[in-house]
PDB file of C-alpha atoms and ligand atoms in Angstrom:
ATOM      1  CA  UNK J  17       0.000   0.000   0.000  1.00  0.00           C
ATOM      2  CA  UNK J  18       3.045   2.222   0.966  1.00  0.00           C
ATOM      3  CA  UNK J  19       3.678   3.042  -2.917  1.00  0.00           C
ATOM      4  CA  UNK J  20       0.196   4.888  -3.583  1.00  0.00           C
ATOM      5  CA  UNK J  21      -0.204   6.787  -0.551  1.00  0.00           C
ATOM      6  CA  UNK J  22       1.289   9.483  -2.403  1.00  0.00           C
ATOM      7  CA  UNK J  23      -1.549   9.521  -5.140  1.00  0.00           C
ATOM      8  CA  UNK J  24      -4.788   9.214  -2.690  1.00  0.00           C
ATOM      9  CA  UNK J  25      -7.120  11.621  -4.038  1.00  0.00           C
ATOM     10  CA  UNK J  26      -9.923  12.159  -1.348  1.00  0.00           C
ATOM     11  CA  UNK J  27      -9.946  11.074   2.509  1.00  0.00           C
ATOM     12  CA  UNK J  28     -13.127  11.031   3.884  1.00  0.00           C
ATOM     13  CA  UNK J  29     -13.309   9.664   8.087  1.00  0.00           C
ATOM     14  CA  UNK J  30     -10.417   8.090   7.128  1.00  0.00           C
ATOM     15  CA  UNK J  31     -11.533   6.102   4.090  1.00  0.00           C
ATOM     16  CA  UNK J  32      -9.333   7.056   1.296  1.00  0.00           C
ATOM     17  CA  UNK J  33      -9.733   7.343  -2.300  1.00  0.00           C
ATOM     18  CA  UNK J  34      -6.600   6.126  -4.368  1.00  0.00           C
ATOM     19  CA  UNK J  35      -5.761   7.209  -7.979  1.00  0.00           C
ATOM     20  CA  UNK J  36      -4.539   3.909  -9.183  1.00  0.00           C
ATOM     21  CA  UNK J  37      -3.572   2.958 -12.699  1.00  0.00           C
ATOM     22  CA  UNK J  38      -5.476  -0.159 -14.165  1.00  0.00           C
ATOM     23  CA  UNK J  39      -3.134  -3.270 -13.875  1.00  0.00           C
ATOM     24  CA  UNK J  40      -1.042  -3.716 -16.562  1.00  0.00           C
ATOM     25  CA  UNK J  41      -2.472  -6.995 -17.971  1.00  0.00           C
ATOM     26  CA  UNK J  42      -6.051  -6.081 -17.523  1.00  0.00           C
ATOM     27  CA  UNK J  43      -5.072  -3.236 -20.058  1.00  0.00           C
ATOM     28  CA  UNK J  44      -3.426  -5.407 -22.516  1.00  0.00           C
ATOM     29  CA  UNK J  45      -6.616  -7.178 -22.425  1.00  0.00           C
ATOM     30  CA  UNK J  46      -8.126  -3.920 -23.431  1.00  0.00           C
ATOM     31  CA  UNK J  47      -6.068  -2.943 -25.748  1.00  0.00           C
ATOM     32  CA  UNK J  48      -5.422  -6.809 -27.326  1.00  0.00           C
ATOM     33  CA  UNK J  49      -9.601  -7.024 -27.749  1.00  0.00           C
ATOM     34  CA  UNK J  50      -9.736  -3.507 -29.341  1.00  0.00           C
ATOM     35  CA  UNK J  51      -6.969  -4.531 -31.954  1.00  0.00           C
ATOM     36  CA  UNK J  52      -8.456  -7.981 -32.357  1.00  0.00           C
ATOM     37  CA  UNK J  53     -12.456  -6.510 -33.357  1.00  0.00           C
ATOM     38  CA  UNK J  54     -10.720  -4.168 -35.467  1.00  0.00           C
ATOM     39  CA  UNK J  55      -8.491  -6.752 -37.025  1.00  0.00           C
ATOM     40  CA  UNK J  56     -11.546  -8.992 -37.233  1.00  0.00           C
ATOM     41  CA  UNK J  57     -14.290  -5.679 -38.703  1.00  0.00           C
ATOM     42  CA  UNK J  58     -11.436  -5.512 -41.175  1.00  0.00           C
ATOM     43  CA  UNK J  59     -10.454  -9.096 -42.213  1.00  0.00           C
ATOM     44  CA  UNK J  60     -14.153 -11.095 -42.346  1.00  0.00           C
ATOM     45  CA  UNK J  61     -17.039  -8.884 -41.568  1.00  0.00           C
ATOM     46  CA  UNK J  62     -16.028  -5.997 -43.951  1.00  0.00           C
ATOM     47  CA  UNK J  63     -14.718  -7.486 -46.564  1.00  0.00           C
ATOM     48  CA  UNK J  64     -16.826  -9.074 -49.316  1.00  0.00           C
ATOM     49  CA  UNK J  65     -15.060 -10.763 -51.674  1.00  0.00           C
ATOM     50  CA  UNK J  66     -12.570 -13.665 -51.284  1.00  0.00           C
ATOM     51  CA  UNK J  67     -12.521 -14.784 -47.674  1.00  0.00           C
ATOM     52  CA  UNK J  68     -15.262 -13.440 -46.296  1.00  0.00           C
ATOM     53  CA  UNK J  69     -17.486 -15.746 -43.764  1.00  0.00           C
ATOM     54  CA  UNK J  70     -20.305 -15.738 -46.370  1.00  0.00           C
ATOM     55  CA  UNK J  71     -17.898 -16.103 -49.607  1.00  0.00           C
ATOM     56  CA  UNK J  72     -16.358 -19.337 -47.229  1.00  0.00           C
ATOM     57  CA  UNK J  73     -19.907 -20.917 -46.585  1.00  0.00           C
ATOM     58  CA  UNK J  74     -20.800 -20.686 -50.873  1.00  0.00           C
ATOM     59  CA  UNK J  75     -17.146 -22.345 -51.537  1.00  0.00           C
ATOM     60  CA  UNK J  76     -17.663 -25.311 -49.033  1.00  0.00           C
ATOM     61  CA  UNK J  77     -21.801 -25.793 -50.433  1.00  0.00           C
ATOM     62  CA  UNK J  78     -20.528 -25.549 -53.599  1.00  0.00           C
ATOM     63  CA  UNK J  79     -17.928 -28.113 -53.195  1.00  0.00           C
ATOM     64  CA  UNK J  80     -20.090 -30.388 -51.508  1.00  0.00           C
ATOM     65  CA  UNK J  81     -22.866 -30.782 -54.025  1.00  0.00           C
ATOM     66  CA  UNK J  82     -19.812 -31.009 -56.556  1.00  0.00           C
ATOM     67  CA  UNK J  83     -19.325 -34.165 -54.746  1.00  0.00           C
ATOM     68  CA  UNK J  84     -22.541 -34.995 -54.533  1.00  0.00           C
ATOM     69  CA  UNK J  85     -23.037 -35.302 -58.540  1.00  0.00           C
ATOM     70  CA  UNK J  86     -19.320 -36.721 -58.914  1.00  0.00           C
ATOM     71  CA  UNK J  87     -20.522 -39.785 -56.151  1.00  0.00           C
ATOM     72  CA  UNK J  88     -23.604 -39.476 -58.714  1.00  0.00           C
ATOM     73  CA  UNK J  89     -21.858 -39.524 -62.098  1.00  0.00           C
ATOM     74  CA  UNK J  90     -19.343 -42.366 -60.532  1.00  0.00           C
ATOM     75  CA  UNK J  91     -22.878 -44.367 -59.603  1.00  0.00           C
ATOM     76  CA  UNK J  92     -25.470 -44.123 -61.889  1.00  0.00           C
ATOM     77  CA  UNK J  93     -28.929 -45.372 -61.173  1.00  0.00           C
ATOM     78  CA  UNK J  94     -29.344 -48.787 -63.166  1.00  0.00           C
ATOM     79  CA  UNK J  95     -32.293 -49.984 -64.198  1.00  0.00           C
ATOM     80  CA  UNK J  96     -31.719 -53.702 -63.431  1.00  0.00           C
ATOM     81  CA  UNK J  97     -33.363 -56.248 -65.728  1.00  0.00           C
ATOM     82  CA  UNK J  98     -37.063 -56.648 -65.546  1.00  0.00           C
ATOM     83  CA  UNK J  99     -36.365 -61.073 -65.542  1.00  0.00           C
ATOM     84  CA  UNK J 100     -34.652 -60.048 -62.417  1.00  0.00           C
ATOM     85  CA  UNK J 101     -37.180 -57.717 -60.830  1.00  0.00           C
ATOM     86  CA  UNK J 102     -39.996 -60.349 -62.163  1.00  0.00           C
ATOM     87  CA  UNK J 103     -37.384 -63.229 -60.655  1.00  0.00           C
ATOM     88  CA  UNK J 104     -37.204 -61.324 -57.281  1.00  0.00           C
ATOM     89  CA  UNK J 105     -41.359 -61.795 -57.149  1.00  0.00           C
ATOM     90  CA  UNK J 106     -41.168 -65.301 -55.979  1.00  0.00           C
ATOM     91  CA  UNK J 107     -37.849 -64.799 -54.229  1.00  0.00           C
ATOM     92  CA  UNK J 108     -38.530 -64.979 -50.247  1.00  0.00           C
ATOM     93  CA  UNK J 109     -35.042 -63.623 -49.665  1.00  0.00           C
ATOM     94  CA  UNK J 110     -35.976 -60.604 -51.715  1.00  0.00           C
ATOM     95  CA  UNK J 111     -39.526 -60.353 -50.941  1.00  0.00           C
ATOM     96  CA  UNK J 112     -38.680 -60.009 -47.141  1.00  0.00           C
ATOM     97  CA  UNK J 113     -36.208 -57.043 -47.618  1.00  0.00           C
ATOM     98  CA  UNK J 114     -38.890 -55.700 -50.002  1.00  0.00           C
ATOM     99  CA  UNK J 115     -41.204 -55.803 -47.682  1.00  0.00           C
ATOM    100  CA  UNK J 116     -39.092 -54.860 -44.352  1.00  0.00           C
ATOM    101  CA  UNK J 117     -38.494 -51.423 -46.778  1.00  0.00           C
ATOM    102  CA  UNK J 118     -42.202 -51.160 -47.896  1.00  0.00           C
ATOM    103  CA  UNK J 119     -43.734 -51.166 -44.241  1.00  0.00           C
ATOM    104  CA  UNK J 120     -41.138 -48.556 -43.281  1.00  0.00           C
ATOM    105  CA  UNK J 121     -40.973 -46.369 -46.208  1.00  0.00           C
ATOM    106  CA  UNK J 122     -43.446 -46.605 -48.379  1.00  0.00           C
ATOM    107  CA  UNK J 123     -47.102 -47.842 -46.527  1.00  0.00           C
ATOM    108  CA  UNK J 124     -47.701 -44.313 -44.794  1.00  0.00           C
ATOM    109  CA  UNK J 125     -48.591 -43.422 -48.130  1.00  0.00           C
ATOM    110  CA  UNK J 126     -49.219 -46.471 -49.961  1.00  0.00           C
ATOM    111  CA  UNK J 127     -50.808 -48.603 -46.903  1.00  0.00           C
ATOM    112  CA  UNK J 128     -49.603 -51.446 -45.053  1.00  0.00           C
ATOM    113  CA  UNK J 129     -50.833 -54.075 -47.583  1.00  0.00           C
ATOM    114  CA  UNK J 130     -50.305 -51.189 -50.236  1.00  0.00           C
ATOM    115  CA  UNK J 131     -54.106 -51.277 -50.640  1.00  0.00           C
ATOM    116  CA  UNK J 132     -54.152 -47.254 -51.054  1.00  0.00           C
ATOM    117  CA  UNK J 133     -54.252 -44.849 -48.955  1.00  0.00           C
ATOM    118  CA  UNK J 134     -52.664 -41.360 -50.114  1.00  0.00           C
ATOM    119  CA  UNK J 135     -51.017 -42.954 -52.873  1.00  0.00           C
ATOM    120  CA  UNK J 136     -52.658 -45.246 -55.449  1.00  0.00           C
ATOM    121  CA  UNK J 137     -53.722 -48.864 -55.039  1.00  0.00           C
ATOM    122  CA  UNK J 138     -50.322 -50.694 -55.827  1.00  0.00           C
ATOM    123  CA  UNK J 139     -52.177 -54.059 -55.893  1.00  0.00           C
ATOM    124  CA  UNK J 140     -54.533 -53.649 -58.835  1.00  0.00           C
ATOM    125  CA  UNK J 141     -54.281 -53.891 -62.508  1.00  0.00           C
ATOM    126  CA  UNK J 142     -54.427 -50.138 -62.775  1.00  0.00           C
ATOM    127  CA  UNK J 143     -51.077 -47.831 -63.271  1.00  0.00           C
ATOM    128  CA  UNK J 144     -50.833 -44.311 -63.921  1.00  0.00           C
ATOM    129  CA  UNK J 145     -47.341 -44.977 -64.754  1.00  0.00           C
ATOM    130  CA  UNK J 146     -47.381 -48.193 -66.136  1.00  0.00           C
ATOM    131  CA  UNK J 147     -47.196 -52.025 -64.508  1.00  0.00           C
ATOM    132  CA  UNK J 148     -43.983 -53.240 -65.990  1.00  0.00           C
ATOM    133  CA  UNK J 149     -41.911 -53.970 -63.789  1.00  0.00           C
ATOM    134  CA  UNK J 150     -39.327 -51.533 -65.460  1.00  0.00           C
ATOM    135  CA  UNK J 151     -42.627 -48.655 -65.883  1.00  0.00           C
ATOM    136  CA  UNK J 152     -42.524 -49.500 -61.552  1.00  0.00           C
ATOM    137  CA  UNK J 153     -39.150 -48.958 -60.946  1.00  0.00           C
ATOM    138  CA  UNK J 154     -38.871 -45.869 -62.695  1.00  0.00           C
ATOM    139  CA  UNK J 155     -41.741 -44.411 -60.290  1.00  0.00           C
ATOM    140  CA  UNK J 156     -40.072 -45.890 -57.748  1.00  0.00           C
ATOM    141  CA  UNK J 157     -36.678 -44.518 -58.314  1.00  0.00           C
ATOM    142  CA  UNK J 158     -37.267 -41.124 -60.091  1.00  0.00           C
ATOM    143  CA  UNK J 159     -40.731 -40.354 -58.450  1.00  0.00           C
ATOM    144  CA  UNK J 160     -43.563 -38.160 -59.423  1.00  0.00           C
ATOM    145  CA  UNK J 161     -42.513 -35.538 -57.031  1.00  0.00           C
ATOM    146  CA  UNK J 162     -45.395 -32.822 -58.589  1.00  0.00           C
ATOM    147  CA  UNK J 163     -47.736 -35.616 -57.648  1.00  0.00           C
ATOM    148  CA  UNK J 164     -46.582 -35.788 -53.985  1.00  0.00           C
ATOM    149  CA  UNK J 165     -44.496 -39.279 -54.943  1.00  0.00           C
ATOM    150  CA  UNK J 166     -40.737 -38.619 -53.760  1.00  0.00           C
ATOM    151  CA  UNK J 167     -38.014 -40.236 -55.830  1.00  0.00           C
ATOM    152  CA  UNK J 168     -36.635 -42.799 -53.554  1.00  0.00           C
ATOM    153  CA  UNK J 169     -33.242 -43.465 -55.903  1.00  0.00           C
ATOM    154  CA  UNK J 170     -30.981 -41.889 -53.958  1.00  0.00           C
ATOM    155  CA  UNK J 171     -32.617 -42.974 -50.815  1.00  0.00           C
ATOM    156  CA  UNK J 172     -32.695 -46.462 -50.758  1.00  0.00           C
ATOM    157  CA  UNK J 173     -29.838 -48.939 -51.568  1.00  0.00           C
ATOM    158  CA  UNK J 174     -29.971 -50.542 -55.010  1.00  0.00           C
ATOM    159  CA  UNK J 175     -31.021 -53.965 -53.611  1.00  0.00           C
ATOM    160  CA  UNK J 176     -33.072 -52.661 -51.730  1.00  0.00           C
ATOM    161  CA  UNK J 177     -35.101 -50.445 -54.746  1.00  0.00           C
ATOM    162  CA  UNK J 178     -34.739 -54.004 -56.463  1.00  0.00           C
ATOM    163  CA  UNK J 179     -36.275 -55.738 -54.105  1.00  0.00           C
ATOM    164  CA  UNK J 180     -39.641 -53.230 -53.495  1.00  0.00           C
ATOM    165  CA  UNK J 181     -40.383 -53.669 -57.348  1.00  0.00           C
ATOM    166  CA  UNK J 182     -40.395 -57.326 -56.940  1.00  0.00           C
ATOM    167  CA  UNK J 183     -42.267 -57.216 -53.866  1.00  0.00           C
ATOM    168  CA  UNK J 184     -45.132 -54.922 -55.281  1.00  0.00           C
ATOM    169  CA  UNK J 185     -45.066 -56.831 -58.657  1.00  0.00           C
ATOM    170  CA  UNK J 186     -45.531 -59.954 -55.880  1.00  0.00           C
ATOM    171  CA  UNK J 187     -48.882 -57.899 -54.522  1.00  0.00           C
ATOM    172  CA  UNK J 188     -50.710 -57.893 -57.880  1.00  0.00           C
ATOM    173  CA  UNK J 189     -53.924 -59.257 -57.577  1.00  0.00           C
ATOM    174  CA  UNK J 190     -54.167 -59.642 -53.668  1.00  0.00           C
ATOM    175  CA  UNK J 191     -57.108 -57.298 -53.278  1.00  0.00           C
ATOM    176  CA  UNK J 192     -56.383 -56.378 -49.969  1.00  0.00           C
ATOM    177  CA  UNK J 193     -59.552 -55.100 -47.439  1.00  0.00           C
ATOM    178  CA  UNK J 194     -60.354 -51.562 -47.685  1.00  0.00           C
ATOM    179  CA  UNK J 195     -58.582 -51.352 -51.303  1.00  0.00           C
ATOM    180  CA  UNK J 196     -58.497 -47.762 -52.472  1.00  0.00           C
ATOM    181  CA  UNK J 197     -60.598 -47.779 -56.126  1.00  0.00           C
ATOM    182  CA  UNK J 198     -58.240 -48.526 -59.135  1.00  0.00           C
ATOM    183  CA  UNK J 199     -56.651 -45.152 -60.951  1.00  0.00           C
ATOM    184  CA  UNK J 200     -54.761 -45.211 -64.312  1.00  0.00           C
ATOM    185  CA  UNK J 201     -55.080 -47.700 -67.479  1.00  0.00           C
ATOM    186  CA  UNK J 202     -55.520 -51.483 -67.190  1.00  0.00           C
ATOM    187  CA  UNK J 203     -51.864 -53.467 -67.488  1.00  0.00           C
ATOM    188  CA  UNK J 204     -51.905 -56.928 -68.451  1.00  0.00           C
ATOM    189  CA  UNK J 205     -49.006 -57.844 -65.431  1.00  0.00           C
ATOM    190  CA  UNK J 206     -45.919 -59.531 -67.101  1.00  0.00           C
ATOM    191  CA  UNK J 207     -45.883 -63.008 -65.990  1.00  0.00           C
ATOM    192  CA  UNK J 208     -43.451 -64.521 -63.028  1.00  0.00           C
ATOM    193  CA  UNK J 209     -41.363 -66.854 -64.322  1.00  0.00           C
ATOM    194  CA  UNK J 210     -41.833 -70.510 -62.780  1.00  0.00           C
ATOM    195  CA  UNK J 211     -45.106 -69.575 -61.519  1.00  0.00           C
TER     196      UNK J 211
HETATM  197  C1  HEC E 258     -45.459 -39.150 -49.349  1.00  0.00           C
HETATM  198  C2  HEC E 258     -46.333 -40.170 -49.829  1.00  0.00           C
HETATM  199  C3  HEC E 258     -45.736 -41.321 -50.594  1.00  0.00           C
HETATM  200  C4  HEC E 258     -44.746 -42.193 -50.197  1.00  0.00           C
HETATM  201  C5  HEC E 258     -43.985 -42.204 -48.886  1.00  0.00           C
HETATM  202  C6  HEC E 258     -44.600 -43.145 -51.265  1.00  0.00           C
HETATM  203  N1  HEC E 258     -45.451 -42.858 -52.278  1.00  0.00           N
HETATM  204 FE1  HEC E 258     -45.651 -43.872 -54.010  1.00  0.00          FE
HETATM  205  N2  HEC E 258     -46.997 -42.529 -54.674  1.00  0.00           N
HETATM  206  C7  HEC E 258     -47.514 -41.483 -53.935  1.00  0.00           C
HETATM  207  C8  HEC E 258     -48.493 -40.774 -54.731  1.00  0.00           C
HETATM  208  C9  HEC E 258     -49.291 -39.574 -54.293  1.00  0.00           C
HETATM  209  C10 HEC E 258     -48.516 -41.408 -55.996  1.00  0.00           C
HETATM  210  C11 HEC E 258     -49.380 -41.042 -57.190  1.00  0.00           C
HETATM  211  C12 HEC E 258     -48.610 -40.146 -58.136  1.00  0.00           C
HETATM  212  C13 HEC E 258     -49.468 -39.675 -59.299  1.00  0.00           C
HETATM  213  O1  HEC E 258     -50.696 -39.570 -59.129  1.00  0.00           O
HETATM  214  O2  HEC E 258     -48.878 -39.411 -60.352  1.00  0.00           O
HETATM  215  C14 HEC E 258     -47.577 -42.514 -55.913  1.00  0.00           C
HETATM  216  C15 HEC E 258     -47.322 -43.393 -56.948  1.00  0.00           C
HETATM  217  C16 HEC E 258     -46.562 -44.534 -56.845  1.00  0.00           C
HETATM  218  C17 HEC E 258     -46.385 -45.505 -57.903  1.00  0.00           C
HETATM  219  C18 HEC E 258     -46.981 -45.428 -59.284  1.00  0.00           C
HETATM  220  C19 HEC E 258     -48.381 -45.963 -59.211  1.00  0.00           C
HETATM  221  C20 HEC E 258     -49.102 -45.981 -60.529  1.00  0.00           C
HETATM  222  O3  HEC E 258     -50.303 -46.173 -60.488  1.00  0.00           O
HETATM  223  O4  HEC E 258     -48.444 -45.808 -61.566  1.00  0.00           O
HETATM  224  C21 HEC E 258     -45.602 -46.504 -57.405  1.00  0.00           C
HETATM  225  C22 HEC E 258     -45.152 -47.774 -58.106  1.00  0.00           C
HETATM  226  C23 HEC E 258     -45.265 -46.142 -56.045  1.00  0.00           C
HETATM  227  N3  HEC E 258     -45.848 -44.942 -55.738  1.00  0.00           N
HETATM  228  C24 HEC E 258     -44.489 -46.908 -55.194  1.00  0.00           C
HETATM  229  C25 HEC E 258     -44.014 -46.447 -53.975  1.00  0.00           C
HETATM  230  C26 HEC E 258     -43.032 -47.147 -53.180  1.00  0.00           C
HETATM  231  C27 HEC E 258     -42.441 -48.513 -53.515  1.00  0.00           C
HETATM  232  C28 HEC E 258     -42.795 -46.364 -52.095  1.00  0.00           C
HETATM  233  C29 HEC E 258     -41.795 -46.617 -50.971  1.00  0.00           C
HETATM  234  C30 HEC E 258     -40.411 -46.682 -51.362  1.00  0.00           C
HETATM  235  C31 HEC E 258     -43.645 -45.198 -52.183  1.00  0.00           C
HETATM  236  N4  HEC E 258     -44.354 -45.278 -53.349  1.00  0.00           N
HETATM  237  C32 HEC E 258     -43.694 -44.202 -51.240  1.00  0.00           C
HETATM  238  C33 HEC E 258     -47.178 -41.161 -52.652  1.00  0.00           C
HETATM  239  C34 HEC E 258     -46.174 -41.751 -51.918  1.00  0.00           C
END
């Protein structure tokens, strides 16, 4: 205390009033923080062009959806062949993961027995899109997104997409309870082979 006494500015009953500088790192704080926002004004939230925060967050979406279609490009969707979709129709193997997918994906829309529900009847012989197994895999995969059917492509793993055409083309013709009434033009359904 000795060292200030010298700078007390009021005394008061004894209570005295000291003129002491601020410590020496609390100002360094000070001054480090004003340089630092200024630095910062300067560097990102000023500037505009190349290195800004905003100019950063286009570059990394940009590069990411140019990954996006090169993981696209490098994997295009194939159609596979309709004797293996048609194949797949008496497979239990496939019909199970068809129909593991179907309940979880695709029967809030469709219904659980794909009777219809906001979607079309999938067990009829009625498409708006076509029955062929091909014409099914198409709406499937690419969708009718105006229609309120999302393209499921890109969602669900090949063997998977596979496997729900086979298991709908198994549901033709098993006029489920409560079907929803038939939309689109009559299909003659291409046969399963060995059945
Ligand atoms: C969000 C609701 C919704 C979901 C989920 C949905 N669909 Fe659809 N789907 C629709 C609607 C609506 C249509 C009718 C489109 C139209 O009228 O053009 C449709 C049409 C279809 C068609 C064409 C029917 C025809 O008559 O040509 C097929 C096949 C189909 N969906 C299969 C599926 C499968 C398989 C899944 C699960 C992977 C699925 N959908 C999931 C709403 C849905």
């Amino acid at each position: 205390m000795a060292q200030y006494e010298d700078k007390v500015l009021h005394e008061l009953d004894g209570i005295k009033e000291y003129d002491n500088p601020m410590p020496g790192w609390l100002m360094a704080i000070w001054w480090g923080s004003l340089i630092f926002s200024a630095a910062y004004l300067i560097f990102y939230a000023l500037s505009f062009g190349e290195g800004s925060m905003e100019a950063e967050f286009r570059g990394d979406t940009q590069a990411a959806l140019t990954a996006v279609q090169a993981h696209y490009d490098a994997n295009p969707l194939v159609t596979p062949a309709p004797a293996t979709l048609l194949a797949g129709a008496r497979d239990p193997a496939v019909l199970d993961i068809g129909a593991a997918r179907f309940s979880r994906t695709c029967a809030s829309c469709h219904g659980a027995q794909a009777q219809g529900l906001i979607g079309p009847n999938l067990t009829d012989d009625r498409w708006i899109h076509g029955g062929s197994v091909e014409q099914i895999f198409q709406s499937v995969a690419k969708g009718w997104p105006a229609k309120g059917m999302p393209p499921w492509g890109r969602v669900v793993k090949p063997e998977e997409l596979a496997a729900l055409v086979s298991y709908v083309r198994s549901l033709q013709g098993s006029n489920p309870p409560n079907a929803k009434p038939a939309e689109g033009d009559l299909t003659v359904a291409e046969p399963i082979p060995g059945s």
